[in-house]
């Protein structure tokens, strides 16, 4: 399932074993944008696959998008607590201290998932 990027939203790719979120996230209506993504995520996490890998590479997000990310991570945590192996890779550019700090803040709330802060070499097309 692919949610294409727009000027205000990141590209989101969801498969039964992975999720990729890349771009900027400040949609005009966060719930309108996020509800289908969280629904698709829940569906993907409900499959029989044992591992789920998440790659997040955001260049900017606003406060309402932060709430979406907390909800997103909560779904992942619940799935990991239920026995699924969940790996989260928070990718940020080396010069982007704001995104590094955001990744560190989210990491504090993660306990059941494996969480990695990763310096992104270069944006992948």
PDB file of C-alpha atoms in Angstrom, residues 29-90:
ATOM      1  CA  UNK A  29      -5.958  17.925   8.347  1.00  0.00           C
ATOM      2  CA  UNK A  30      -3.874  15.438  10.315  1.00  0.00           C
ATOM      3  CA  UNK A  31      -6.704  13.015  11.112  1.00  0.00           C
ATOM      4  CA  UNK A  32      -7.898  12.913   7.510  1.00  0.00           C
ATOM      5  CA  UNK A  33      -4.354  12.052   6.428  1.00  0.00           C
ATOM      6  CA  UNK A  34      -3.379   9.738   9.294  1.00  0.00           C
ATOM      7  CA  UNK A  35      -6.489   7.585   9.783  1.00  0.00           C
ATOM      8  CA  UNK A  36      -6.060   5.534   6.584  1.00  0.00           C
ATOM      9  CA  UNK A  37      -2.355   5.095   7.360  1.00  0.00           C
ATOM     10  CA  UNK A  38      -2.970   3.899  10.919  1.00  0.00           C
ATOM     11  CA  UNK A  39      -5.708   1.586   9.616  1.00  0.00           C
ATOM     12  CA  UNK A  40      -3.346   0.110   7.028  1.00  0.00           C
ATOM     13  CA  UNK A  41      -0.608  -0.210   9.660  1.00  0.00           C
ATOM     14  CA  UNK A  42      -2.937  -2.102  11.977  1.00  0.00           C
ATOM     15  CA  UNK A  43      -3.846  -4.431   9.110  1.00  0.00           C
ATOM     16  CA  UNK A  44      -0.166  -5.053   8.279  1.00  0.00           C
ATOM     17  CA  UNK A  45       0.733  -5.710  11.902  1.00  0.00           C
ATOM     18  CA  UNK A  46      -2.107  -8.211  12.181  1.00  0.00           C
ATOM     19  CA  UNK A  47      -0.584 -10.612   9.665  1.00  0.00           C
ATOM     20  CA  UNK A  48       1.324 -13.792  10.483  1.00  0.00           C
ATOM     21  CA  UNK A  49       4.752 -12.406   9.632  1.00  0.00           C
ATOM     22  CA  UNK A  50       7.096 -12.465  12.622  1.00  0.00           C
ATOM     23  CA  UNK A  51       9.130  -9.337  11.880  1.00  0.00           C
ATOM     24  CA  UNK A  52       8.149  -5.800  10.916  1.00  0.00           C
ATOM     25  CA  UNK A  53      10.768  -3.184   9.988  1.00  0.00           C
ATOM     26  CA  UNK A  54       9.997   0.540  10.013  1.00  0.00           C
ATOM     27  CA  UNK A  55      12.172   3.200   8.388  1.00  0.00           C
ATOM     28  CA  UNK A  56      11.279   6.798   9.165  1.00  0.00           C
ATOM     29  CA  UNK A  57      13.146   9.653   7.529  1.00  0.00           C
ATOM     30  CA  UNK A  58      11.415  12.956   8.118  1.00  0.00           C
ATOM     31  CA  UNK A  59      12.881  16.320   7.257  1.00  0.00           C
ATOM     32  CA  UNK A  60      10.235  18.295   9.114  1.00  0.00           C
ATOM     33  CA  UNK A  61       7.044  17.638  11.065  1.00  0.00           C
ATOM     34  CA  UNK A  62       4.706  19.868  13.066  1.00  0.00           C
ATOM     35  CA  UNK A  63       3.126  19.333  16.477  1.00  0.00           C
ATOM     36  CA  UNK A  64      -0.027  17.642  15.164  1.00  0.00           C
ATOM     37  CA  UNK A  65       2.192  15.261  13.192  1.00  0.00           C
ATOM     38  CA  UNK A  66       4.099  14.505  16.412  1.00  0.00           C
ATOM     39  CA  UNK A  67       0.799  13.272  17.877  1.00  0.00           C
ATOM     40  CA  UNK A  68       0.377  11.022  14.827  1.00  0.00           C
ATOM     41  CA  UNK A  69       3.889   9.654  15.385  1.00  0.00           C
ATOM     42  CA  UNK A  70       3.139   8.905  19.034  1.00  0.00           C
ATOM     43  CA  UNK A  71       0.003   6.999  17.939  1.00  0.00           C
ATOM     44  CA  UNK A  72       1.984   5.247  15.206  1.00  0.00           C
ATOM     45  CA  UNK A  73       4.658   4.145  17.701  1.00  0.00           C
ATOM     46  CA  UNK A  74       1.939   3.006  20.124  1.00  0.00           C
ATOM     47  CA  UNK A  75       0.584   0.602  17.480  1.00  0.00           C
ATOM     48  CA  UNK A  76       4.119  -0.733  16.984  1.00  0.00           C
ATOM     49  CA  UNK A  77       4.724  -1.098  20.727  1.00  0.00           C
ATOM     50  CA  UNK A  78       1.471  -3.012  21.225  1.00  0.00           C
ATOM     51  CA  UNK A  79       2.365  -5.348  18.387  1.00  0.00           C
ATOM     52  CA  UNK A  80       5.850  -5.933  19.831  1.00  0.00           C
ATOM     53  CA  UNK A  81       4.377  -6.589  23.269  1.00  0.00           C
ATOM     54  CA  UNK A  82       2.180  -9.192  21.559  1.00  0.00           C
ATOM     55  CA  UNK A  83       5.239 -11.059  20.305  1.00  0.00           C
ATOM     56  CA  UNK A  84       6.016  -9.554  16.900  1.00  0.00           C
ATOM     57  CA  UNK A  85       9.617  -8.475  16.345  1.00  0.00           C
ATOM     58  CA  UNK A  86       9.441  -4.774  15.468  1.00  0.00           C
ATOM     59  CA  UNK A  87      12.506  -2.799  14.384  1.00  0.00           C
ATOM     60  CA  UNK A  88      12.261   0.985  14.080  1.00  0.00           C
ATOM     61  CA  UNK A  89      14.993   2.903  12.257  1.00  0.00           C
ATOM     62  CA  UNK A  90      14.774   6.655  12.821  1.00  0.00           C
TER      63      UNK A  90
END
